[in-house]
mmCIF file of N, CA, C and O in Angstrom:
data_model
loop_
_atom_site.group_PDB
_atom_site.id
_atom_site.type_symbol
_atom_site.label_atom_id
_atom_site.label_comp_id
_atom_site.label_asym_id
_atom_site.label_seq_id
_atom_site.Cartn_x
_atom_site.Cartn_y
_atom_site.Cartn_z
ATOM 1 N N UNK E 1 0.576 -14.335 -11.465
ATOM 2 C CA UNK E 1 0.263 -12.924 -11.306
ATOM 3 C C UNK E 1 1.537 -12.111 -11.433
ATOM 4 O O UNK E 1 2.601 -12.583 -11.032
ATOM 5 N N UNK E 2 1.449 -10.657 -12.087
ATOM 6 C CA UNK E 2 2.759 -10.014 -12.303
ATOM 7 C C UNK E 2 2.385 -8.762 -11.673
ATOM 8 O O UNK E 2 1.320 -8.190 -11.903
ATOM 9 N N UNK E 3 3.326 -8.324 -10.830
ATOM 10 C CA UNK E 3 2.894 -6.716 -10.175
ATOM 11 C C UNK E 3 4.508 -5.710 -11.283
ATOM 12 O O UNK E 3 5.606 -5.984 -11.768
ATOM 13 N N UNK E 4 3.809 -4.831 -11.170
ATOM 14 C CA UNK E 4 4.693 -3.636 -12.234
ATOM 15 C C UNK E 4 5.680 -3.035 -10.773
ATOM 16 O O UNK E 4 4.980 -2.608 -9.855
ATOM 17 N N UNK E 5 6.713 -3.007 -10.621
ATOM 18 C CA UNK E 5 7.905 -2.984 -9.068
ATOM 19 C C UNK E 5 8.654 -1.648 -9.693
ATOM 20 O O UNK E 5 9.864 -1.614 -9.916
ATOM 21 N N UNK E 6 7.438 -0.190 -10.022
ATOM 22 C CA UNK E 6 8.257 0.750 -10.150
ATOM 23 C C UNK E 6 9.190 0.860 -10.777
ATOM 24 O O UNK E 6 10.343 1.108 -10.425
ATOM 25 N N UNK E 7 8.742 0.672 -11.822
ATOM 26 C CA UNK E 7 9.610 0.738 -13.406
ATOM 27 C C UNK E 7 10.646 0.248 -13.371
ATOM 28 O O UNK E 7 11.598 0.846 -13.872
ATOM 29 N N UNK E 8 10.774 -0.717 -12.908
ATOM 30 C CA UNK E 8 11.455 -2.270 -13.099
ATOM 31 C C UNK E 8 10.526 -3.178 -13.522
ATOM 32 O O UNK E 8 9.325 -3.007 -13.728
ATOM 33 N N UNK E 9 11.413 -4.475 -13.665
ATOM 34 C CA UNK E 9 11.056 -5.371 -14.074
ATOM 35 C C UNK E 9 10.070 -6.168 -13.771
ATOM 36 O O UNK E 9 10.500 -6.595 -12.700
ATOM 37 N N UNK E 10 8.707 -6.869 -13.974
ATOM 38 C CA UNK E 10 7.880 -7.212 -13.370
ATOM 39 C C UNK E 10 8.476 -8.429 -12.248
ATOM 40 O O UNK E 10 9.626 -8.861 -12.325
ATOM 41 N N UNK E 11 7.733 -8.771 -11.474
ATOM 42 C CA UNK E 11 8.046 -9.751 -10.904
ATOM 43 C C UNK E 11 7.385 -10.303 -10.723
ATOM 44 O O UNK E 11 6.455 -9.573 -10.380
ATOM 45 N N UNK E 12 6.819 -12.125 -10.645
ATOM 46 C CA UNK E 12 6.210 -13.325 -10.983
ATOM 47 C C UNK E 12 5.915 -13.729 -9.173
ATOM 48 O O UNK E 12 6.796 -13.529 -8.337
ATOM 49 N N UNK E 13 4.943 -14.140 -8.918
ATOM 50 C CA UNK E 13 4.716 -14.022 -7.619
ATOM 51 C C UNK E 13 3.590 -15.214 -7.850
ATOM 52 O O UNK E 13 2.477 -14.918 -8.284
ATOM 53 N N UNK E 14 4.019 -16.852 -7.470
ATOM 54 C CA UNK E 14 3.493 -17.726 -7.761
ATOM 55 C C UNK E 14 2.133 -18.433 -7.258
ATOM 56 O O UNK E 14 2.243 -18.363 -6.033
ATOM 57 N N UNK E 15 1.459 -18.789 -7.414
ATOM 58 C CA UNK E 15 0.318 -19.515 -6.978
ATOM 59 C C UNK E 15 0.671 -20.173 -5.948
ATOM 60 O O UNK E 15 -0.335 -20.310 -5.251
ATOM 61 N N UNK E 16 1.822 -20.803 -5.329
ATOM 62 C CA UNK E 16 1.788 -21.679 -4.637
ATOM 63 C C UNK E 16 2.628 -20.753 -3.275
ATOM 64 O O UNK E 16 2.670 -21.049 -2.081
ATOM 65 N N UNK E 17 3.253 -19.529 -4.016
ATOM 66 C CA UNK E 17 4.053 -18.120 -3.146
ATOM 67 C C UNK E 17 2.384 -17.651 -2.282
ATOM 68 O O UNK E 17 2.461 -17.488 -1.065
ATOM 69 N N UNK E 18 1.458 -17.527 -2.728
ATOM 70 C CA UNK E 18 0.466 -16.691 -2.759
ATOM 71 C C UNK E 18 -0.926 -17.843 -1.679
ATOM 72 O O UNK E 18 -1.904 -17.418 -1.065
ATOM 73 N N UNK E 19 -0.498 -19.164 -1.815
ATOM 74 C CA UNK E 19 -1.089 -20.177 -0.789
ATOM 75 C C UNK E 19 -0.710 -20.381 0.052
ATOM 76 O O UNK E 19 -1.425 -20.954 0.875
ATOM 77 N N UNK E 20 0.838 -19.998 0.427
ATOM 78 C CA UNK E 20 1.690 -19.660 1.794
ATOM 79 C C UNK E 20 1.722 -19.087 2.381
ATOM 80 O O UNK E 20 2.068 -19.297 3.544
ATOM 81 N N UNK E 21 1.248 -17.628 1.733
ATOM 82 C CA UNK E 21 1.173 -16.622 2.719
ATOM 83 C C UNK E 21 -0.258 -16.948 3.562
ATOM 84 O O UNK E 21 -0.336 -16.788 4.781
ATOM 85 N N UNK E 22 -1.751 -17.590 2.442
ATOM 86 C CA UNK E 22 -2.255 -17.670 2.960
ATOM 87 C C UNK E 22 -2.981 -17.898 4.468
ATOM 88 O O UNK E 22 -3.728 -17.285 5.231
ATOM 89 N N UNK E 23 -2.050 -19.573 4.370
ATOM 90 C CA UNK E 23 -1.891 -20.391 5.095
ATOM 91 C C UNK E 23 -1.334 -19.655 6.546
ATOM 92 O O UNK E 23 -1.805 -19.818 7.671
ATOM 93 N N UNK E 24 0.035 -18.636 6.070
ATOM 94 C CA UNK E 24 0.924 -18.838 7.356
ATOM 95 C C UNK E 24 -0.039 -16.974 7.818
ATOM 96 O O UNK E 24 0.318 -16.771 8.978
ATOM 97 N N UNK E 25 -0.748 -16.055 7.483
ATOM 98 C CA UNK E 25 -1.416 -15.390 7.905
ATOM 99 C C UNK E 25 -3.021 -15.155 8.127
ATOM 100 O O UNK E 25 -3.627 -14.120 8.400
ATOM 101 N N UNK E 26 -3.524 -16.583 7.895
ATOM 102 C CA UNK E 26 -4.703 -16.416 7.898
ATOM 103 C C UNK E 26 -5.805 -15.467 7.463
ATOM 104 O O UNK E 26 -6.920 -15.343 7.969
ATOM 105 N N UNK E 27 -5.105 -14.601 6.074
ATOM 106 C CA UNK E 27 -5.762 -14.052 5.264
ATOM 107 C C UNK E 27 -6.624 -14.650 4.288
ATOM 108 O O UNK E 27 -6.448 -15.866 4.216
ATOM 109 N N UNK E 28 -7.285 -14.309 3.703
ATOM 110 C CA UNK E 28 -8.318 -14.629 2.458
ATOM 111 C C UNK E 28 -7.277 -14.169 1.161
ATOM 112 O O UNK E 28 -6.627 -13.124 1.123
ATOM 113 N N UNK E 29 -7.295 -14.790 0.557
ATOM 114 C CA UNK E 29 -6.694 -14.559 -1.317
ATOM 115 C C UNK E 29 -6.908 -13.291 -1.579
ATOM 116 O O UNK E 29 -5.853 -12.658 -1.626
ATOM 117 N N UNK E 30 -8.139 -12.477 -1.828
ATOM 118 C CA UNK E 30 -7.975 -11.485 -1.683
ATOM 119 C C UNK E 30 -8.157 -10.050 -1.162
ATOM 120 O O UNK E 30 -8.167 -8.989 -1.785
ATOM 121 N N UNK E 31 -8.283 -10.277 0.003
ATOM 122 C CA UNK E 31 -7.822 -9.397 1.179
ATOM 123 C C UNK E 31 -5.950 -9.610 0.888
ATOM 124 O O UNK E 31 -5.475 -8.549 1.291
ATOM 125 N N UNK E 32 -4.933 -10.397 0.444
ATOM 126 C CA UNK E 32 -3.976 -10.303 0.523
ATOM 127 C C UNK E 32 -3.726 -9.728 -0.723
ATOM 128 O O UNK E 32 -2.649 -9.133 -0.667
ATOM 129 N N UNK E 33 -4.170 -9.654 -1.664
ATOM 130 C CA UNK E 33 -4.211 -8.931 -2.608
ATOM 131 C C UNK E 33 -4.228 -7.273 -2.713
ATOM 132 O O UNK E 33 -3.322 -6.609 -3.217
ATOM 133 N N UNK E 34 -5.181 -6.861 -2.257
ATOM 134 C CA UNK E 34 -5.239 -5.940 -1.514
ATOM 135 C C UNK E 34 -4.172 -5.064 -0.652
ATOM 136 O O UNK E 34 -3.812 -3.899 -0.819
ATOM 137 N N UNK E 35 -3.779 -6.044 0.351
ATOM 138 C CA UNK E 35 -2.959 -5.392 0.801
ATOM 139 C C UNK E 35 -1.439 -5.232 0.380
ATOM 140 O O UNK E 35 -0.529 -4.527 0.818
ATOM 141 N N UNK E 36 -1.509 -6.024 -0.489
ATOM 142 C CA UNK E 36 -0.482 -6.333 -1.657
ATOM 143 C C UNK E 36 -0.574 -4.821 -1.935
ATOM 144 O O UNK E 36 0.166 -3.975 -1.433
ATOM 145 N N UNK E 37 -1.517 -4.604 -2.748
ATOM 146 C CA UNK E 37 -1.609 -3.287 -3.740
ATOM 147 C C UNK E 37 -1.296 -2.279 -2.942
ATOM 148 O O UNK E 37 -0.338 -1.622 -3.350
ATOM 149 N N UNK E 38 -1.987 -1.767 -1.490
ATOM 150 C CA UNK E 38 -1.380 -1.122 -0.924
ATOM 151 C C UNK E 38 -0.236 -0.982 -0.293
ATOM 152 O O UNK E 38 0.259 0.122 -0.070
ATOM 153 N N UNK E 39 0.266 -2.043 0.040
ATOM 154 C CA UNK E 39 2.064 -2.096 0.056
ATOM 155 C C UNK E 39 3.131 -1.134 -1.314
ATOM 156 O O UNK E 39 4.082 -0.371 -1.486
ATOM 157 N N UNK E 40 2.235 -1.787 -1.869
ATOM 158 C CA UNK E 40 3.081 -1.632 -3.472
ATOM 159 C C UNK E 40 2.912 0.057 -3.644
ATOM 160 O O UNK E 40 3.749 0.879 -4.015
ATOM 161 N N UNK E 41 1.800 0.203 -3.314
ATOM 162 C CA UNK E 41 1.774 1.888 -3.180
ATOM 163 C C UNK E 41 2.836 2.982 -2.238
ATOM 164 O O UNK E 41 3.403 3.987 -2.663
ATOM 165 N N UNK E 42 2.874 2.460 -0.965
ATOM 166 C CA UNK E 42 3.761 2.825 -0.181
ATOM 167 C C UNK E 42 5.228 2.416 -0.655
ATOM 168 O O UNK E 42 5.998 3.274 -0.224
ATOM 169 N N UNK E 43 5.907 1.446 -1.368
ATOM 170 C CA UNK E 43 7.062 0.373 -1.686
ATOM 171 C C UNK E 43 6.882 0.081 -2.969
ATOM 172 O O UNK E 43 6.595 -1.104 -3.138
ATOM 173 N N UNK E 44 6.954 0.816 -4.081
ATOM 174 C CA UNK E 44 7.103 0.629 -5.432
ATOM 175 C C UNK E 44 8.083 -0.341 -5.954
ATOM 176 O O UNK E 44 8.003 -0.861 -7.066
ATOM 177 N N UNK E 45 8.977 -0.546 -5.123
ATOM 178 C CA UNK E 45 10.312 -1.285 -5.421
ATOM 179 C C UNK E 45 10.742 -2.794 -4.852
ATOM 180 O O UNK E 45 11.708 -3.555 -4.913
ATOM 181 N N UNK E 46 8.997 -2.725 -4.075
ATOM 182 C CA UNK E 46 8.882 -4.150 -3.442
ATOM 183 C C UNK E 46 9.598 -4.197 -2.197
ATOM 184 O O UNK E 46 9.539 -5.343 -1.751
ATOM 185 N N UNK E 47 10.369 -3.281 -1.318
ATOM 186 C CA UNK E 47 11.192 -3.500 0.121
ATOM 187 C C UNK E 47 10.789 -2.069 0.297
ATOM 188 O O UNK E 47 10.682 -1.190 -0.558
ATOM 189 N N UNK E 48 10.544 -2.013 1.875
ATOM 190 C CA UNK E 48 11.231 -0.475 2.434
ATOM 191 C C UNK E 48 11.910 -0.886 3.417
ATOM 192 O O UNK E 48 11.844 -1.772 4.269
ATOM 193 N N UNK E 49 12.877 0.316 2.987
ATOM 194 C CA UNK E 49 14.218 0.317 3.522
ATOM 195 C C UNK E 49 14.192 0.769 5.564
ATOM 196 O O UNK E 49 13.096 0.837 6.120
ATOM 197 N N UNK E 50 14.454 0.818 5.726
ATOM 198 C CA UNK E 50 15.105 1.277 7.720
ATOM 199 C C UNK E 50 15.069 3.162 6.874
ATOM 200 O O UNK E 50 14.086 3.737 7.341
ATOM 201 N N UNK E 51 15.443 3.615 6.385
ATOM 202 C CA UNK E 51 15.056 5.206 6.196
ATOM 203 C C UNK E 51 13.473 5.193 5.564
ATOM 204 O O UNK E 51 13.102 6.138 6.259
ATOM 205 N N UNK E 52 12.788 4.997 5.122
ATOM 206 C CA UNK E 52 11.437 4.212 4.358
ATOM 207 C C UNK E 52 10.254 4.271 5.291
ATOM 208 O O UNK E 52 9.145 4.804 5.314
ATOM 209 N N UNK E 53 11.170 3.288 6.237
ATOM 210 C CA UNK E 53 10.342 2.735 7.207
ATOM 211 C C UNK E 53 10.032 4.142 8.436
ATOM 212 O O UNK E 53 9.019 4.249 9.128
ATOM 213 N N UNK E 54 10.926 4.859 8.425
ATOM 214 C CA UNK E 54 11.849 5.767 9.555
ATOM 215 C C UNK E 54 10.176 6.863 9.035
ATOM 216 O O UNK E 54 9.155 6.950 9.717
ATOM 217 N N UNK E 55 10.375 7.381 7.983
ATOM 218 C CA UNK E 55 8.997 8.433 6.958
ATOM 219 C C UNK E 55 8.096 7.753 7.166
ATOM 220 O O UNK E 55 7.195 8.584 7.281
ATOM 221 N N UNK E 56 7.673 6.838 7.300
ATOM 222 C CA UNK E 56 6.482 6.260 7.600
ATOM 223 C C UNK E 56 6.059 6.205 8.744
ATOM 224 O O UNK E 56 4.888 6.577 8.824
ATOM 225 N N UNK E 57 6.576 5.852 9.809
ATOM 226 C CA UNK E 57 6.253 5.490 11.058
ATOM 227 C C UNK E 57 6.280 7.366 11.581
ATOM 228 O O UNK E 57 5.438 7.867 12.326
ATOM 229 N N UNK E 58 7.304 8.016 11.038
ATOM 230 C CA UNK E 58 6.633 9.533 11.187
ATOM 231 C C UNK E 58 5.573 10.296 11.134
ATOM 232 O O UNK E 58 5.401 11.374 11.704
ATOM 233 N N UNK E 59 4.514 9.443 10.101
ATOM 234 C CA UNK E 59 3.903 10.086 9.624
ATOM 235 C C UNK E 59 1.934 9.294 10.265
ATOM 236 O O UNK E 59 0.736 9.298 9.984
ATOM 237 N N UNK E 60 2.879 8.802 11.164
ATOM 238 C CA UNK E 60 1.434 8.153 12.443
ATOM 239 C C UNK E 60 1.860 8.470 13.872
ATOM 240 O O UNK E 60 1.258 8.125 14.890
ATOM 241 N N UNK E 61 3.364 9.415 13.774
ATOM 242 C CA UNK E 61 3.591 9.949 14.938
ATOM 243 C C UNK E 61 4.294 9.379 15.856
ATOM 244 O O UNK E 61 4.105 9.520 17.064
ATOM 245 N N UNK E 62 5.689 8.270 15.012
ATOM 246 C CA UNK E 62 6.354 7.603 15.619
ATOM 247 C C UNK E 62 7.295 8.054 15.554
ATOM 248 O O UNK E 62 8.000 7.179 15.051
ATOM 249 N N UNK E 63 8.157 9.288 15.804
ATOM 250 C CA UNK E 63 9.400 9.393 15.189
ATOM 251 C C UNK E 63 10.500 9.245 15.997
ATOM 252 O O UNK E 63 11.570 9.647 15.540
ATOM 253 N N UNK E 64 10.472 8.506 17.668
ATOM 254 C CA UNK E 64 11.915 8.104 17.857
ATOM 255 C C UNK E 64 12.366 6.931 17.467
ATOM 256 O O UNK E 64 11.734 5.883 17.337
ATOM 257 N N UNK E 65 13.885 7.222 17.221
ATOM 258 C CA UNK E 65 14.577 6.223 16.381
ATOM 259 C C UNK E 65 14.706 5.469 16.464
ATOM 260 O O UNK E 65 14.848 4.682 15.528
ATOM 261 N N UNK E 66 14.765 5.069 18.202
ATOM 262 C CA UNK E 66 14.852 3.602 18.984
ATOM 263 C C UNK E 66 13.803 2.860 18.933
ATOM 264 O O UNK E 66 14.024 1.721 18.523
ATOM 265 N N UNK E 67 12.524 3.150 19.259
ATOM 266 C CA UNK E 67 10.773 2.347 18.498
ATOM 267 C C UNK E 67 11.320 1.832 17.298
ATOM 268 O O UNK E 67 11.843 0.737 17.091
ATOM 269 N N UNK E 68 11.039 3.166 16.237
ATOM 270 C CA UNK E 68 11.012 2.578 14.857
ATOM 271 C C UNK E 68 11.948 1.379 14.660
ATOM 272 O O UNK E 68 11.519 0.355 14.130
ATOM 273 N N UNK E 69 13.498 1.508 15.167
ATOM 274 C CA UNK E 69 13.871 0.769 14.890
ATOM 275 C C UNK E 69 13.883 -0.945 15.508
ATOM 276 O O UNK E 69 14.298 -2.008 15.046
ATOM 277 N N UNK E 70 13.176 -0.524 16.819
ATOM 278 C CA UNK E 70 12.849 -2.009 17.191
ATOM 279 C C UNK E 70 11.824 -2.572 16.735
ATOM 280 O O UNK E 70 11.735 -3.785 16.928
ATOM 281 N N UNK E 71 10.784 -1.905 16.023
ATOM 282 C CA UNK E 71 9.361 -2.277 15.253
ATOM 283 C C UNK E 71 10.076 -2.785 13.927
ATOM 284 O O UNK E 71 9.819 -3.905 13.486
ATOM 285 N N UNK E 72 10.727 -2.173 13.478
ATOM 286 C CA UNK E 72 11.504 -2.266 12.091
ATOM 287 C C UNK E 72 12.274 -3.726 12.208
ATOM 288 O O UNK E 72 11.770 -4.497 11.390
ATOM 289 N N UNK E 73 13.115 -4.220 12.809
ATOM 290 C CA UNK E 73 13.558 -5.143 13.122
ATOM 291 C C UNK E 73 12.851 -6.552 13.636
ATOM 292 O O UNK E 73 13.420 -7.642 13.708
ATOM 293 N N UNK E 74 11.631 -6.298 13.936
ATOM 294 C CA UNK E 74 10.712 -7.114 13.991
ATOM 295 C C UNK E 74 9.674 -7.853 12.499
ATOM 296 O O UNK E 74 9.184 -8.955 12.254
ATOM 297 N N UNK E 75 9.732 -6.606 11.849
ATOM 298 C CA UNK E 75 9.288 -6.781 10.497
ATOM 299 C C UNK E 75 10.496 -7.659 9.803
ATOM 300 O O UNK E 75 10.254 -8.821 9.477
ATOM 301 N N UNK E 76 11.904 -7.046 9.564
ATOM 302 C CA UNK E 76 12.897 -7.516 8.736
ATOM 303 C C UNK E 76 13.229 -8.837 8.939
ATOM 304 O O UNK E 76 14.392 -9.230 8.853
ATOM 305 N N UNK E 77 12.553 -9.356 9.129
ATOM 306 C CA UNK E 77 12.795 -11.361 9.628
ATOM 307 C C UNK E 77 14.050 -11.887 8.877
ATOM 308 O O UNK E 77 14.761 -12.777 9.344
ATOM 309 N N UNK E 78 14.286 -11.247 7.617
ATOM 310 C CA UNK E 78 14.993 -12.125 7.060
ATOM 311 C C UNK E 78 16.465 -11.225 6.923
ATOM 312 O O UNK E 78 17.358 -11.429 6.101
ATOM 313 N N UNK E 79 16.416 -9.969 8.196
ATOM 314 C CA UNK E 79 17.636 -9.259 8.369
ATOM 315 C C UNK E 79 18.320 -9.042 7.598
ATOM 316 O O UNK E 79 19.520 -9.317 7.605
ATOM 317 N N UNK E 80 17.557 -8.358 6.533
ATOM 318 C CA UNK E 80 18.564 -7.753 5.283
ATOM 319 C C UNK E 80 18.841 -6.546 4.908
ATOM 320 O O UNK E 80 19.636 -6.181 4.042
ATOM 321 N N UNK E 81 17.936 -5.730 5.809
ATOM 322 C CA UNK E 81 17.816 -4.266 5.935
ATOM 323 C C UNK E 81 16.691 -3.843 5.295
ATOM 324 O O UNK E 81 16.622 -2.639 5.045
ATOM 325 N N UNK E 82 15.696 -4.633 4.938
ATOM 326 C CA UNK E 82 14.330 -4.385 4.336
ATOM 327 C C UNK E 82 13.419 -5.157 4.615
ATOM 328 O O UNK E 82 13.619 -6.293 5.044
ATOM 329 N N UNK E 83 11.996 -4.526 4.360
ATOM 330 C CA UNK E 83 11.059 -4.980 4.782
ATOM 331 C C UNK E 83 10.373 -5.363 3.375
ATOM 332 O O UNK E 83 10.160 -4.440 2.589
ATOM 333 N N UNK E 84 9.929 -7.007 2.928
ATOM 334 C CA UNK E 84 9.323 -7.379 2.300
ATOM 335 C C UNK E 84 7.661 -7.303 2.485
ATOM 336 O O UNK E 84 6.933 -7.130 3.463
ATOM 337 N N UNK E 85 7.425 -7.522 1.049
ATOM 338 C CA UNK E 85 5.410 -7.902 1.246
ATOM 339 C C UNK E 85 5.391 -9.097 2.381
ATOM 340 O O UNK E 85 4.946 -8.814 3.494
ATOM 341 N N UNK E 86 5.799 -10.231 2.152
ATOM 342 C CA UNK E 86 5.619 -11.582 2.895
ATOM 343 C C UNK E 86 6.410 -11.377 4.116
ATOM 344 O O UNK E 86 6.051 -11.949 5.146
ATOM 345 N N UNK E 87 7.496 -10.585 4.110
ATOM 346 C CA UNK E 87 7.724 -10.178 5.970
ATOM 347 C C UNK E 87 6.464 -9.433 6.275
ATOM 348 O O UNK E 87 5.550 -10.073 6.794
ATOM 349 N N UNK E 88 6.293 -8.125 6.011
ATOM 350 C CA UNK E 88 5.244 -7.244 6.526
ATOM 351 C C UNK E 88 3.741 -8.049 6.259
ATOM 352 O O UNK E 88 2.973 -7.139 6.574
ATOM 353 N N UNK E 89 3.194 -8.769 6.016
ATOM 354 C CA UNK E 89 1.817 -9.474 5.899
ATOM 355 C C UNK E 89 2.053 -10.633 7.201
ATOM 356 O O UNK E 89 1.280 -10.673 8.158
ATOM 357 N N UNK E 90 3.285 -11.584 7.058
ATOM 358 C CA UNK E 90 3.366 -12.187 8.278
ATOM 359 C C UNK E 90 3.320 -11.656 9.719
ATOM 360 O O UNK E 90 2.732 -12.243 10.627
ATOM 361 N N UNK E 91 3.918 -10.618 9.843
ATOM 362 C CA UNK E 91 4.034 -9.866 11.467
ATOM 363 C C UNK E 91 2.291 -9.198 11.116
ATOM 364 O O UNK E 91 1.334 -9.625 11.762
ATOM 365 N N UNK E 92 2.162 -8.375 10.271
ATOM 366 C CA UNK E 92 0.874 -8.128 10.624
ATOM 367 C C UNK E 92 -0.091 -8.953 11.121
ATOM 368 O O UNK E 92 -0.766 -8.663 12.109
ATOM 369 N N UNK E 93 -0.224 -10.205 10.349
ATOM 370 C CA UNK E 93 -1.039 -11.442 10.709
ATOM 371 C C UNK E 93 -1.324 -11.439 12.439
ATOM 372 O O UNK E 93 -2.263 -11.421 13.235
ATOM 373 N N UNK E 94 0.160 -11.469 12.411
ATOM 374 C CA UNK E 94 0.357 -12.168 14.252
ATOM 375 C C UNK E 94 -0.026 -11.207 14.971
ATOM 376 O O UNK E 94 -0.604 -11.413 16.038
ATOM 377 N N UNK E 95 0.291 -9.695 14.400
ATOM 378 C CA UNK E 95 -0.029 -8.655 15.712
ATOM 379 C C UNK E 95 -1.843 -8.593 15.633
ATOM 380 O O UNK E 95 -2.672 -8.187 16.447
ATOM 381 N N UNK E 96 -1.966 -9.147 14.369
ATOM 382 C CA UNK E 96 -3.536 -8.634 14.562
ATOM 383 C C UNK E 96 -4.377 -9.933 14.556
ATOM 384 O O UNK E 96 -5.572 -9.797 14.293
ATOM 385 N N UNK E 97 -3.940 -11.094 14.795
ATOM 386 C CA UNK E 97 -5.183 -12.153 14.326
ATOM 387 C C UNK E 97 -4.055 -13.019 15.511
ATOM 388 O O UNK E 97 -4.351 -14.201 15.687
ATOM 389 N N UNK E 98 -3.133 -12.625 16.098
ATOM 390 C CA UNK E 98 -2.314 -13.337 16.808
ATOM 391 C C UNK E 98 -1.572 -15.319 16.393
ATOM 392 O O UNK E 98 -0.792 -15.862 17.175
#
C-alpha cells in the first residue's frame, strides 16, 4: 500500500508493518485504515510535531502547555519530537480498548 505524505514522496507501508499494528492494537485491517486516512488528514507529512500537537489539542480545549505536553510525550514513544501513525494508533489502542 502507498499513502501520498503531502507532496513528498510516497511511502511503502508493508503488509507485514500493517499485521503489527494489528496485532499490537487490536484493531481490524480496516478500521486501521481508516484511521490511517484520518491521521494523514490532520499530518500530511506523516509526524506531528510538539507545536502540531500544541493546535490540536487547542482545538478540543486543551491549551495548557504542561497537559499537552505530558499527553504529547506519552504518544512520542520513540522520543523524537514527533508523533507517528504507529505511535498514535498504539496509545490510542491502550487508552481505549486498554
Amino acid at each position: 500500500l502507498f499513502f501520498a505524505r503531502g507532496g513528498q514522496e510516497s511511502t511503502e507501508l508493508k503488509k507485514e508493518e500493517w499485521e503489527e499494528l494489528q496485532k499490537k492494537t487490536h484493531c481490524e485491517r480496516r478500521e486501521l485504515h481508516l484511521l490511517y486516512k484520518q491521521f494523514e488528514e490532520e499530518a500530511p507529512t506523516g509526524k506531528v510535531s510538539r507545536k502540531d500537537f500544541r493546535a490540536l489539542t487547542a482545538t478540543i480545549g486543551i491549551s495548557d502547555t504542561f497537559i499537552t505536553d505530558i499527553i504529547f510525550s506519552a504518544f512520542d514513544t520513540k522520543q523524537d519530537g514527533t508523533i507517528e501513525f504507529s505511535e498514535f494508533i498504539t496509545v490510542m489502542s491502550v487508552l481505549t480498548r486498554g
